[in-house]
Short mmCIF file of C-alpha atoms in Angstrom, two decimals:
data_model
loop_
_atom_site.label_atom_id
_atom_site.label_comp_id
_atom_site.label_asym_id
_atom_site.label_seq_id
_atom_site.Cartn_x
_atom_site.Cartn_y
_atom_site.Cartn_z
CA LEU Z 1 17.40 35.49 0.46
CA LYS Z 2 19.61 32.12 -0.20
CA PRO Z 3 18.65 30.46 -3.34
CA ASP Z 4 21.53 28.61 -2.66
CA LEU Z 5 19.12 26.44 -0.27
CA MET Z 6 18.54 23.88 -2.28
CA ASP Z 7 16.05 22.07 0.35
CA VAL Z 8 14.54 25.35 -0.18
CA ARG Z 9 14.43 25.22 -3.76
CA SER Z 10 13.15 21.67 -3.96
CA ASN Z 11 10.39 22.30 -1.58
CA TYR Z 12 9.48 25.42 -3.98
CA ALA Z 13 10.08 23.34 -6.59
CA LEU Z 14 6.90 20.67 -5.94
CA ALA Z 15 4.93 23.29 -4.05
CA LEU Z 16 4.35 25.31 -7.30
CA LEU Z 17 3.85 21.99 -9.31
CA LYS Z 18 1.39 20.65 -6.79
CA HIS Z 19 -0.53 24.28 -7.49
CA GLY Z 20 -0.35 23.83 -11.19
CA ARG Z 21 2.30 26.57 -11.37
CA PHE Z 22 3.55 24.74 -14.01
CA GLN Z 23 5.93 27.52 -16.08
CA ASP Z 24 7.57 28.25 -12.47
CA GLY Z 25 7.04 24.94 -11.33
CA TRP Z 26 9.12 23.58 -14.02
CA ARG Z 27 12.16 26.00 -14.15
CA GLU Z 28 12.72 25.38 -10.09
CA TYR Z 29 12.77 21.22 -10.61
CA GLN Z 30 15.54 22.21 -13.07
CA THR Z 31 18.01 22.40 -9.74
CA ARG Z 32 16.69 19.01 -8.71
CA TRP Z 33 20.20 17.57 -9.32
CA GLN Z 34 21.72 20.22 -6.33
CA TRP Z 35 19.16 19.21 -4.07
CA ASN Z 36 20.05 17.25 -0.76
CA GLY Z 37 18.30 13.82 -0.96
CA PHE Z 38 17.48 14.02 -4.73
CA GLU Z 39 19.49 10.20 -4.35
CA LYS Z 40 16.97 8.61 -6.73
CA SER Z 41 18.94 9.46 -9.71
CA VAL Z 42 22.48 10.99 -10.81
CA PRO Z 43 22.45 13.09 -14.25
CA ARG Z 44 24.15 10.79 -17.23
CA PRO Z 45 27.76 11.72 -19.04
CA PHE Z 46 26.04 12.74 -21.76
CA GLU Z 47 28.19 16.30 -23.78
CA GLN Z 48 25.48 16.45 -26.74
CA PRO Z 49 24.32 20.38 -26.15
CA ARG Z 50 21.69 20.51 -23.84
CA TRP Z 51 17.62 20.62 -24.81
CA HIS Z 52 16.48 24.08 -23.85
CA GLY Z 53 13.23 23.58 -26.34
CA GLU Z 54 15.23 24.74 -29.53
CA ASN Z 55 13.31 23.65 -32.77
CA LEU Z 56 13.96 20.35 -33.56
CA ASP Z 57 13.00 20.22 -37.55
CA GLY Z 58 15.67 17.75 -38.65
CA LYS Z 59 17.90 17.48 -35.66
CA SER Z 60 17.57 14.49 -33.20
CA ILE Z 61 17.33 14.53 -29.83
CA LEU Z 62 18.47 11.64 -26.88
CA VAL Z 63 16.33 11.58 -23.60
CA TRP Z 64 17.87 10.10 -21.03
CA GLY Z 65 15.47 8.61 -18.06
CA GLU Z 66 16.07 9.31 -14.27
CA GLN Z 67 14.47 8.86 -10.57
CA GLY Z 68 12.13 5.43 -10.62
CA ILE Z 69 10.79 3.05 -13.52
CA GLY Z 70 7.07 5.22 -12.37
CA ASP Z 71 8.39 8.39 -13.11
CA GLU Z 72 9.89 7.01 -16.47
CA LEU Z 73 6.41 6.08 -17.53
CA MET Z 74 4.25 8.95 -16.68
CA PHE Z 75 7.12 11.60 -18.79
CA ALA Z 76 7.04 9.30 -21.84
CA GLY Z 77 4.10 10.33 -22.49
CA MET Z 78 5.46 13.40 -24.35
CA PHE Z 79 7.52 11.17 -26.33
CA PRO Z 80 4.97 10.99 -29.01
CA ASP Z 81 5.55 15.25 -28.93
CA LEU Z 82 8.74 14.63 -29.63
CA ILE Z 83 8.36 12.45 -32.38
CA GLU Z 84 6.09 14.42 -34.13
CA ARG Z 85 8.99 17.35 -34.29
CA ALA Z 86 12.60 15.62 -34.27
CA LYS Z 87 13.95 13.74 -37.12
CA SER Z 88 15.23 11.03 -34.40
CA VAL Z 89 14.70 10.16 -30.76
CA SER Z 90 16.95 7.96 -28.96
CA VAL Z 91 15.66 7.02 -25.42
CA GLU Z 92 18.20 5.38 -22.81
CA CYS Z 93 15.76 3.82 -19.82
CA ASP Z 94 15.39 1.52 -17.65
CA ARG Z 95 16.24 -2.18 -19.21
CA ARG Z 96 12.43 -3.42 -18.28
CA LEU Z 97 11.47 -0.48 -20.39
CA VAL Z 98 13.22 -1.21 -23.69
CA PRO Z 99 10.92 -3.32 -25.30
CA VAL Z 100 7.86 -1.69 -23.70
CA PHE Z 101 8.46 1.28 -25.91
CA GLU Z 102 9.59 0.41 -28.98
CA ARG Z 103 6.39 -1.19 -28.71
CA SER Z 104 4.40 1.73 -27.99
CA PHE Z 105 6.64 4.93 -30.03
CA PRO Z 106 7.79 3.41 -33.31
CA GLY Z 107 9.08 5.97 -33.75
CA ILE Z 108 12.38 5.51 -31.07
CA LYS Z 109 15.08 3.57 -31.06
CA ALA Z 110 15.33 2.69 -26.92
CA TYR Z 111 18.51 1.54 -25.19
CA ALA Z 112 18.82 0.34 -21.72
CA ARG Z 113 20.81 1.94 -19.37
CA ASP Z 114 24.27 1.26 -18.57
CA ASN Z 115 27.90 2.34 -16.87
CA PRO Z 116 29.19 3.31 -19.65
CA PRO Z 117 26.38 4.74 -21.30
CA ASN Z 118 25.98 2.23 -24.61
CA PRO Z 119 27.94 4.08 -27.30
CA VAL Z 120 25.62 4.91 -29.80
CA LEU Z 121 24.00 7.41 -27.70
CA THR Z 122 27.43 9.44 -26.92
CA ASP Z 123 27.73 10.28 -30.56
CA PRO Z 124 28.50 13.73 -30.86
CA ALA Z 125 25.90 14.17 -34.01
CA ILE Z 126 22.97 13.79 -32.20
CA ASP Z 127 21.86 17.61 -31.83
CA TYR Z 128 20.36 17.42 -28.38
CA GLN Z 129 19.95 15.43 -25.13
CA VAL Z 130 17.75 15.90 -21.54
CA PRO Z 131 16.20 14.00 -18.96
CA CYS Z 132 13.15 13.33 -18.82
CA GLY Z 133 12.28 15.19 -15.99
CA ASP Z 134 13.07 18.44 -17.94
CA LEU Z 135 10.76 17.53 -20.98
CA GLY Z 136 7.40 18.87 -19.05
CA ALA Z 137 9.56 23.05 -19.03
CA TYR Z 138 8.84 22.98 -22.65
CA LEU Z 139 6.06 20.13 -23.63
CA ARG Z 140 3.74 21.08 -20.96
CA PRO Z 141 4.28 24.62 -19.62
CA ASP Z 142 0.50 24.60 -18.76
CA LEU Z 143 -2.64 22.34 -17.96
CA SER Z 144 -4.02 23.26 -21.34
CA ALA Z 145 -0.76 21.52 -22.88
CA PHE Z 146 -2.29 18.41 -21.51
CA PRO Z 147 -3.46 15.64 -24.09
CA LYS Z 148 -6.45 13.76 -23.43
CA HIS Z 149 -5.72 10.22 -24.72
CA SER Z 150 -6.75 6.69 -23.82
CA GLY Z 151 -3.44 5.12 -23.70
CA TYR Z 152 -0.06 5.74 -24.91
CA ILE Z 153 1.29 2.58 -23.82
CA LYS Z 154 1.16 -1.23 -25.81
CA PRO Z 155 1.01 -4.09 -23.52
CA GLU Z 156 2.04 -7.19 -25.44
CA SER Z 157 -1.98 -8.26 -26.89
CA ASN Z 158 -0.93 -12.07 -27.23
CA ASP Z 159 -0.47 -12.16 -23.51
CA ALA Z 160 -2.78 -9.80 -22.07
CA GLU Z 161 -6.09 -11.51 -23.93
CA ARG Z 162 -4.51 -14.91 -22.30
CA LEU Z 163 -4.38 -13.45 -18.78
CA ARG Z 164 -7.57 -11.71 -19.04
CA GLU Z 165 -9.22 -15.09 -20.18
CA LYS Z 166 -7.38 -16.90 -17.73
CA TYR Z 167 -8.82 -14.43 -14.76
CA ARG Z 168 -11.90 -14.50 -16.27
CA SER Z 169 -12.12 -18.21 -15.60
CA LEU Z 170 -10.50 -18.56 -12.51
CA GLY Z 171 -13.14 -15.54 -11.22
CA ASN Z 172 -16.32 -17.73 -13.51
CA GLY Z 173 -16.72 -14.62 -14.70
CA ALA Z 174 -16.45 -12.13 -12.12
CA PHE Z 175 -15.36 -8.63 -11.76
CA VAL Z 176 -11.36 -8.43 -11.96
CA VAL Z 177 -9.68 -5.99 -9.90
CA GLY Z 178 -6.25 -5.83 -9.74
CA LEU Z 179 -4.52 -4.50 -6.57
CA SER Z 180 -1.59 -3.31 -4.98
CA TRP Z 181 -1.22 -1.94 -1.00
CA LYS Z 182 2.78 -0.47 -0.64
CA SER Z 183 4.66 2.09 -2.01
CA GLY Z 184 8.88 0.62 -2.36
CA ASN Z 185 9.97 4.60 -1.84
CA GLN Z 186 12.54 5.07 1.14
CA PHE Z 187 11.39 8.04 1.74
CA VAL Z 188 7.53 8.53 1.49
CA GLY Z 189 6.36 5.00 1.06
CA GLU Z 190 5.10 4.63 4.87
CA LYS Z 191 2.77 7.25 4.09
CA ARG Z 192 1.59 6.33 0.91
CA SER Z 193 0.76 2.71 1.82
CA ALA Z 194 -2.30 1.39 3.14
CA GLU Z 195 -1.95 -2.26 4.82
CA ILE Z 196 -4.05 -4.98 3.78
CA ASP Z 197 -6.10 -5.18 7.17
CA LEU Z 198 -7.79 -1.92 5.97
CA TRP Z 199 -8.78 -3.33 2.45
CA GLU Z 200 -11.91 -5.12 4.16
CA PRO Z 201 -14.57 -2.54 2.49
CA ILE Z 202 -13.41 -3.58 -1.04
CA LEU Z 203 -12.35 -6.85 -0.40
CA THR Z 204 -15.47 -8.20 1.08
CA CYS Z 205 -17.28 -6.48 -2.53
CA PRO Z 206 -19.72 -9.52 -3.67
CA GLY Z 207 -19.05 -10.15 -7.25
CA CYS Z 208 -15.09 -9.68 -7.70
CA PHE Z 209 -12.38 -11.61 -8.35
CA PHE Z 210 -9.34 -10.09 -6.85
CA VAL Z 211 -5.84 -10.45 -8.20
CA ASN Z 212 -2.29 -9.06 -6.93
CA LEU Z 213 -0.50 -6.26 -8.17
CA GLN Z 214 1.89 -5.78 -5.69
CA TYR Z 215 5.36 -6.55 -6.19
CA GLY Z 216 7.85 -8.10 -4.22
CA LYS Z 217 7.54 -11.47 -2.58
CA VAL Z 218 4.29 -11.49 -1.29
CA LYS Z 219 2.70 -14.82 -1.61
CA PRO Z 220 2.96 -16.35 1.96
CA PHE Z 221 1.98 -13.75 3.16
CA LEU Z 222 -1.21 -13.38 0.76
CA ASP Z 223 -1.70 -17.28 1.57
CA ALA Z 224 -1.54 -16.37 5.13
CA PHE Z 225 -4.19 -13.42 5.17
CA GLU Z 226 -6.55 -16.15 3.84
CA ARG Z 227 -5.96 -18.87 6.23
CA GLU Z 228 -6.66 -15.97 8.86
CA THR Z 229 -9.87 -14.16 6.45
CA GLY Z 230 -11.14 -16.58 4.10
CA ILE Z 231 -10.54 -13.51 1.77
CA GLY Z 232 -8.31 -14.64 -1.69
CA ILE Z 233 -6.11 -12.45 -3.46
CA HIS Z 234 -4.84 -14.53 -6.42
CA CYS Z 235 -0.94 -14.18 -7.16
CA ASP Z 236 -0.04 -15.09 -10.60
CA ASP Z 237 3.59 -16.88 -10.24
CA GLU Z 238 4.60 -15.76 -13.80
CA VAL Z 239 4.12 -11.85 -13.44
CA ASP Z 240 7.22 -10.25 -11.55
CA PRO Z 241 6.78 -6.81 -12.41
CA LEU Z 242 10.65 -6.35 -10.45
CA THR Z 243 12.04 -8.59 -13.49
CA ASP Z 244 9.49 -8.45 -16.45
CA MET Z 245 7.75 -5.17 -17.08
CA ASP Z 246 6.33 -6.62 -20.29
CA ILE Z 247 4.36 -9.58 -18.52
CA PHE Z 248 3.43 -7.41 -15.77
CA LEU Z 249 1.45 -3.90 -18.38
CA ALA Z 250 -0.14 -6.94 -20.22
CA GLN Z 251 -1.60 -8.35 -16.48
CA LEU Z 252 -2.47 -4.63 -15.82
CA ALA Z 253 -4.38 -4.51 -19.19
CA ALA Z 254 -6.15 -7.75 -18.36
CA VAL Z 255 -7.74 -6.69 -15.07
CA ASP Z 256 -11.42 -4.74 -15.68
CA LEU Z 257 -10.16 -2.07 -12.56
CA THR Z 258 -6.84 -1.30 -10.89
CA ILE Z 259 -6.79 0.20 -7.19
CA SER Z 260 -3.76 0.60 -5.62
CA ILE Z 261 -2.27 3.09 -3.61
CA ASP Z 262 0.64 6.11 -5.07
CA ASN Z 263 3.29 3.47 -6.46
CA SER Z 264 4.84 2.55 -10.29
CA THR Z 265 1.59 0.36 -11.09
CA VAL Z 266 -0.53 3.24 -10.85
CA HIS Z 267 1.56 5.06 -13.64
CA ALA Z 268 2.04 2.13 -15.52
CA ALA Z 269 -2.54 1.58 -15.75
CA GLY Z 270 -2.70 5.15 -16.48
CA ALA Z 271 -0.19 5.10 -19.34
CA LEU Z 272 -2.43 1.88 -20.16
CA GLY Z 273 -5.27 4.12 -20.70
CA ARG Z 274 -6.72 1.78 -18.26
CA PRO Z 275 -9.14 2.31 -15.27
CA ALA Z 276 -7.15 2.68 -12.22
CA TRP Z 277 -8.29 4.10 -9.11
CA THR Z 278 -5.73 5.86 -7.41
CA LEU Z 279 -5.70 6.36 -2.89
CA LEU Z 280 -3.98 9.24 -2.15
CA ALA Z 281 -1.86 10.10 1.43
CA ALA Z 282 -3.75 14.10 2.14
CA ALA Z 283 -0.37 15.44 1.47
CA PRO Z 284 0.24 13.44 -2.05
CA ASP Z 285 3.26 13.65 -4.97
CA TRP Z 286 3.00 16.80 -6.68
CA ARG Z 287 1.79 14.79 -9.87
CA TRP Z 288 -1.70 14.41 -8.51
CA LEU Z 289 -1.66 18.22 -7.79
CA GLN Z 290 -4.35 19.44 -4.79
CA ASN Z 291 -7.66 18.88 -5.02
CA GLU Z 292 -8.46 16.38 -8.45
CA GLU Z 293 -9.77 14.12 -8.70
CA THR Z 294 -8.50 13.03 -11.91
CA SER Z 295 -5.47 13.22 -13.12
CA TYR Z 296 -4.05 15.54 -16.16
CA TRP Z 297 -1.65 12.64 -16.84
CA TYR Z 298 -3.67 10.11 -17.13
CA PRO Z 299 -6.93 10.73 -18.20
CA SER Z 300 -8.50 7.47 -17.05
CA MET Z 301 -7.23 7.62 -13.72
CA ARG Z 302 -9.46 8.39 -10.90
CA LEU Z 303 -7.98 9.98 -7.48
CA ILE Z 304 -9.22 9.46 -4.09
CA ARG Z 305 -7.80 11.66 -1.50
CA GLN Z 306 -7.46 11.35 2.68
CA GLU Z 307 -9.05 14.53 4.31
CA LYS Z 308 -6.84 13.69 6.99
CA LEU Z 309 -3.19 12.80 7.19
CA GLY Z 310 -2.91 8.87 8.02
CA ALA Z 311 -7.23 8.55 7.84
CA TRP Z 312 -7.82 5.67 5.54
CA GLU Z 313 -10.86 4.52 7.17
CA SER Z 314 -13.26 7.08 4.94
CA VAL Z 315 -10.90 6.19 1.97
CA PHE Z 316 -11.95 2.43 2.12
CA GLU Z 317 -15.20 3.35 3.41
CA THR Z 318 -15.71 5.42 -0.13
CA VAL Z 319 -14.05 2.71 -2.71
CA GLY Z 320 -16.22 -0.10 -1.37
CA ASP Z 321 -19.75 1.65 -1.87
CA ASP Z 322 -18.32 2.21 -5.21
CA LEU Z 323 -17.13 -1.00 -6.16
CA LYS Z 324 -20.13 -2.70 -4.70
CA ASN Z 325 -22.23 0.06 -7.57
CA LEU Z 326 -19.65 -0.52 -10.20
CA VAL Z 327 -20.34 -4.22 -9.92
CA ARG Z 328 -24.19 -3.84 -9.66
CA GLN Z 329 -24.68 -1.89 -12.67
CA ARG Z 330 -22.10 -4.37 -14.57
CA ARG Z 331 -24.21 -7.20 -13.95
CA SER Z 332 -27.29 -4.93 -15.12
CA SER Z 333 -26.30 -3.89 -18.26
#
């Protein structure tokens, strides 16, 4: 009735996407720059023609990142499609992702997002430009278009192996589990987060060595938690995802399993193709769809959902039991 009410358009877009109605959902999603509250990104000032799915034979295209680093990692799963179709692909992204993308996608050239943009990216000879969030409209029109993959992001292999050996040594050969429990999203972070006290069914699982994957300065908190409970979660001082994504990806590649609430950690683990159990609130983000137990974006990921908003207890009981069974199976194999 009132198509200029952008908050309604935003909710409609996300509802369509959440129900897997991608063709309609992506169309509405392209109005996101006009949504009230869409403050995580602003459109980039590129003047080349916007790509709307045209044939890319012999053409060059610039993809620019938007929203958070988790979104950039998720949408990067469509880069191989562009590399296959276009003559050349350039990507403007979070500075921490430049070495990651160039290592993972030999067919692209990555540039850090700066203001003003790198002059190379404003060259009018580039045939098309597109925000990464628009790629789905042309490359993922329905669920059948999501490819099965074993990971499209590559960690720095030497660091991954070194950290793997370190954690196995510290844990005396135990099953290495990485944990993250808090979201920094200013709008829905509180709903997604689960206080560490709730994690007891996981943290008391025998045969596990726990590694902190939570970004931010949490070591004092974890030290106090260990003094109070006797439960240790190893905090690796050399890893800080807020400043160095390369070493964080190596850490994710080093652990046997990542268990996390919905934050950038699960996107990184899923993009690596590493086993990850993602704990979701009852009303989760659109990208996890409605009732799926696995992710179309990340085949290596399992989704465990609240049955009722705010009710984490049953989630952690399920995950604790399943972790015990997984460790038991590992010991007997």
